[in-house]
PDB file of C-alpha atoms in Angstrom:
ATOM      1  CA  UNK J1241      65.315 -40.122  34.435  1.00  0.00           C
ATOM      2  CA  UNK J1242      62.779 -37.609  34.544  1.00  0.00           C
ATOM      3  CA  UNK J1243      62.268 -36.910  38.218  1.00  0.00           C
ATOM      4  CA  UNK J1244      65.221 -35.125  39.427  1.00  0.00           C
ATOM      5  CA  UNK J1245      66.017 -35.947  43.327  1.00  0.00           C
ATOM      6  CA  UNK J1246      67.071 -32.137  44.959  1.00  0.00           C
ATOM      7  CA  UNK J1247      68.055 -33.127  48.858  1.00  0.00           C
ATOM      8  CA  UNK J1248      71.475 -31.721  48.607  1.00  0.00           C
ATOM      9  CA  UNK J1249      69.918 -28.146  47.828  1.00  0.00           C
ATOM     10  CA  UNK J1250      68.158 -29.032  51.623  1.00  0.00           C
ATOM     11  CA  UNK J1251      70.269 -30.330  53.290  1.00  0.00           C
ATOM     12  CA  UNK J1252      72.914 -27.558  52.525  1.00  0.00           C
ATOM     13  CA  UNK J1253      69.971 -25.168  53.342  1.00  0.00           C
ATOM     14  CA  UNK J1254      69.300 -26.797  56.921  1.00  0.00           C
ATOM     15  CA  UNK J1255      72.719 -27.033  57.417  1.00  0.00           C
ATOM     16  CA  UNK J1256      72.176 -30.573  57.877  1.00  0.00           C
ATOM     17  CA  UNK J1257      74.458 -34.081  57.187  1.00  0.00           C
ATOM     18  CA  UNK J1258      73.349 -36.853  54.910  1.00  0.00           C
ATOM     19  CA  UNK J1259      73.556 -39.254  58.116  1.00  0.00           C
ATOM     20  CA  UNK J1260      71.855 -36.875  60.635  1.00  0.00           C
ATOM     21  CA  UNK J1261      69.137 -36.463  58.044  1.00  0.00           C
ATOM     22  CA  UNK J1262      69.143 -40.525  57.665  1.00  0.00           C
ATOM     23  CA  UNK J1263      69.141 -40.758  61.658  1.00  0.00           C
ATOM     24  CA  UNK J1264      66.453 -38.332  61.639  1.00  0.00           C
ATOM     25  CA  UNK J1265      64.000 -40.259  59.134  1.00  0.00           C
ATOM     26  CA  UNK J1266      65.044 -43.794  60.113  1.00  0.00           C
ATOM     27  CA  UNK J1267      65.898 -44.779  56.924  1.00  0.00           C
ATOM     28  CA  UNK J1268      69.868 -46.306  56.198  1.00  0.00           C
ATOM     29  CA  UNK J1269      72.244 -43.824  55.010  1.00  0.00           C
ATOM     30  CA  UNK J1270      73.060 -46.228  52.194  1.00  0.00           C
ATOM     31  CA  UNK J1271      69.249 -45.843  51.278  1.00  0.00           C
ATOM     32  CA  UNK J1272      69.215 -42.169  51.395  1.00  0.00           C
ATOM     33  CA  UNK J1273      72.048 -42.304  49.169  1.00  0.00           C
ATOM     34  CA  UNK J1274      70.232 -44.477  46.795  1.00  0.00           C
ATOM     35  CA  UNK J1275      67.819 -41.935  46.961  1.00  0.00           C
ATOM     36  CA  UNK J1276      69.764 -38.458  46.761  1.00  0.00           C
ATOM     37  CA  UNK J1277      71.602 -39.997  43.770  1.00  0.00           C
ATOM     38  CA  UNK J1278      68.405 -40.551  41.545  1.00  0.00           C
ATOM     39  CA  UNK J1279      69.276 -44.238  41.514  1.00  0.00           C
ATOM     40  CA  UNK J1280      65.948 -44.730  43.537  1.00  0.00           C
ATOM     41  CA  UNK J1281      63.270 -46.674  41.695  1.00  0.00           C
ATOM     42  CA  UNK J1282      60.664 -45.628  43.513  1.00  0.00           C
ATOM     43  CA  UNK J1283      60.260 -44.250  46.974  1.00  0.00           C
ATOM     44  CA  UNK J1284      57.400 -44.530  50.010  1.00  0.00           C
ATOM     45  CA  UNK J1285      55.034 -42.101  50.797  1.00  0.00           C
ATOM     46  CA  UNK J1286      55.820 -42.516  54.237  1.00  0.00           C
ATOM     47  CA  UNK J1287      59.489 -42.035  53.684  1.00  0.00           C
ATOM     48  CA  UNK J1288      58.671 -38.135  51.629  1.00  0.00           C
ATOM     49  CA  UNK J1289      56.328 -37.197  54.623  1.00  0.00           C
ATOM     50  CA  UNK J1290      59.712 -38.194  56.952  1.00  0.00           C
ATOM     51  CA  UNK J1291      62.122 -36.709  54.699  1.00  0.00           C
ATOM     52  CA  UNK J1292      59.974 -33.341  54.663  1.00  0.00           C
ATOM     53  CA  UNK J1293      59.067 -33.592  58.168  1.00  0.00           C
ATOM     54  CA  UNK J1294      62.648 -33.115  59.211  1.00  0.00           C
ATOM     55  CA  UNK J1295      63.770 -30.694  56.132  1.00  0.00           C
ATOM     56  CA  UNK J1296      60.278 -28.527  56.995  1.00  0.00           C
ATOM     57  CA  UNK J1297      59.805 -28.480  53.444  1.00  0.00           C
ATOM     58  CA  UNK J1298      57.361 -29.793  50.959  1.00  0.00           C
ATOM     59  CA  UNK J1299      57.304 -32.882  48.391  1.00  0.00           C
ATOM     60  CA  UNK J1300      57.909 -30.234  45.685  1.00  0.00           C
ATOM     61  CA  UNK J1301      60.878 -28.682  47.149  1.00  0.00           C
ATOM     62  CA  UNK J1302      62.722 -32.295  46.861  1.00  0.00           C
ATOM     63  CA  UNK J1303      61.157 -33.973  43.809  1.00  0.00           C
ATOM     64  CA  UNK J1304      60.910 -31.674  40.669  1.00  0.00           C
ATOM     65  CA  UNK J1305      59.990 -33.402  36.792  1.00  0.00           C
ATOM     66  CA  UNK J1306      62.532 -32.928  34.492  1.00  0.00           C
ATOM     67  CA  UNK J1307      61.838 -33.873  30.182  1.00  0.00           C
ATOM     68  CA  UNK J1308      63.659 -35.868  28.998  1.00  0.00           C
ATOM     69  CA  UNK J1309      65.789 -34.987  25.959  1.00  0.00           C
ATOM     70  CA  UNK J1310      64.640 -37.890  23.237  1.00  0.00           C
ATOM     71  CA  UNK J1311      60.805 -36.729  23.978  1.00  0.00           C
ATOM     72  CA  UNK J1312      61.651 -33.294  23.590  1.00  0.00           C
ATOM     73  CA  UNK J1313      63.465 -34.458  20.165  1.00  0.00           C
ATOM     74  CA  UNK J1314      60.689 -36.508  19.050  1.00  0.00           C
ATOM     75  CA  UNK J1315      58.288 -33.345  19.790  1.00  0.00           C
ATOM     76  CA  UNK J1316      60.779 -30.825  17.805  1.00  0.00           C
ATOM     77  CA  UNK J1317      60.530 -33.695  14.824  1.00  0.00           C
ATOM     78  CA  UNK J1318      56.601 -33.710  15.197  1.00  0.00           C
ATOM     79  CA  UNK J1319      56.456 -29.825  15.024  1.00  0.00           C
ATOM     80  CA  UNK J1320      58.374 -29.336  12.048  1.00  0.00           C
ATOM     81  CA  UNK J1321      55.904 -31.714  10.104  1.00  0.00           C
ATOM     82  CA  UNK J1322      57.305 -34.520   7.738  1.00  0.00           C
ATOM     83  CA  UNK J1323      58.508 -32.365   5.091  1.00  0.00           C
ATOM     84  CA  UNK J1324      60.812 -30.425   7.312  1.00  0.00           C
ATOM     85  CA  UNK J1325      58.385 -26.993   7.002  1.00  0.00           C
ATOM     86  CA  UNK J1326      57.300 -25.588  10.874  1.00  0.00           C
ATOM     87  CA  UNK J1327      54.038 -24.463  10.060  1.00  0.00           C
ATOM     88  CA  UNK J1328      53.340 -20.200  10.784  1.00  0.00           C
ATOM     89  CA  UNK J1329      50.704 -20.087  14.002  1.00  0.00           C
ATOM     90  CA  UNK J1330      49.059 -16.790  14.021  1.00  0.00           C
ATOM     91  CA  UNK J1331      49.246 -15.922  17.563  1.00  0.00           C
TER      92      UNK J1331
END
């Protein structure tokens, strides 16, 4: 999946538990697992503002975009052209 999930990286920063931090944003701690894992299909906007209230951090610092590695093989294919030449790019 392409969006990587980083609460563990604030929670250990806060110094905080995965079911203090659930307590704290009223959400299940079976949910926050969900969401911690990556599993999550999609997640409230409502629940990020809560999640970053308590962490005092912003969207950013818990969601980052990650390629994925088939699009970054079909863009190496693309590059090198179809006769297997890269083309020179004066820079």
């Amino acid at each position: 999946m392409p969006i990587s999930v980083d609460i563990d990286v604030m929670l250990a920063r806060r110094k905080m538990s995965v079911g203090e931090l659930a307590d704290r944003v009223g959400i299940t701690p079976a949910n926050l697992a969900v969401l911690k894992n990556g599993r999550a299909k999609a997640v409230r906007f409502a629940t990020l503002a809560a999640l970053c209230e308590v962490l005092r951090c912003q969207p950013g610092d818990l969601l980052r975009w990650e390629a994925e590695e088939a699009e970054e093989s079909e863009a190496a294919a693309e590059a090198e052209g179809a006769d297997g030449v890269v083309d020179a790019v004066d820079g």
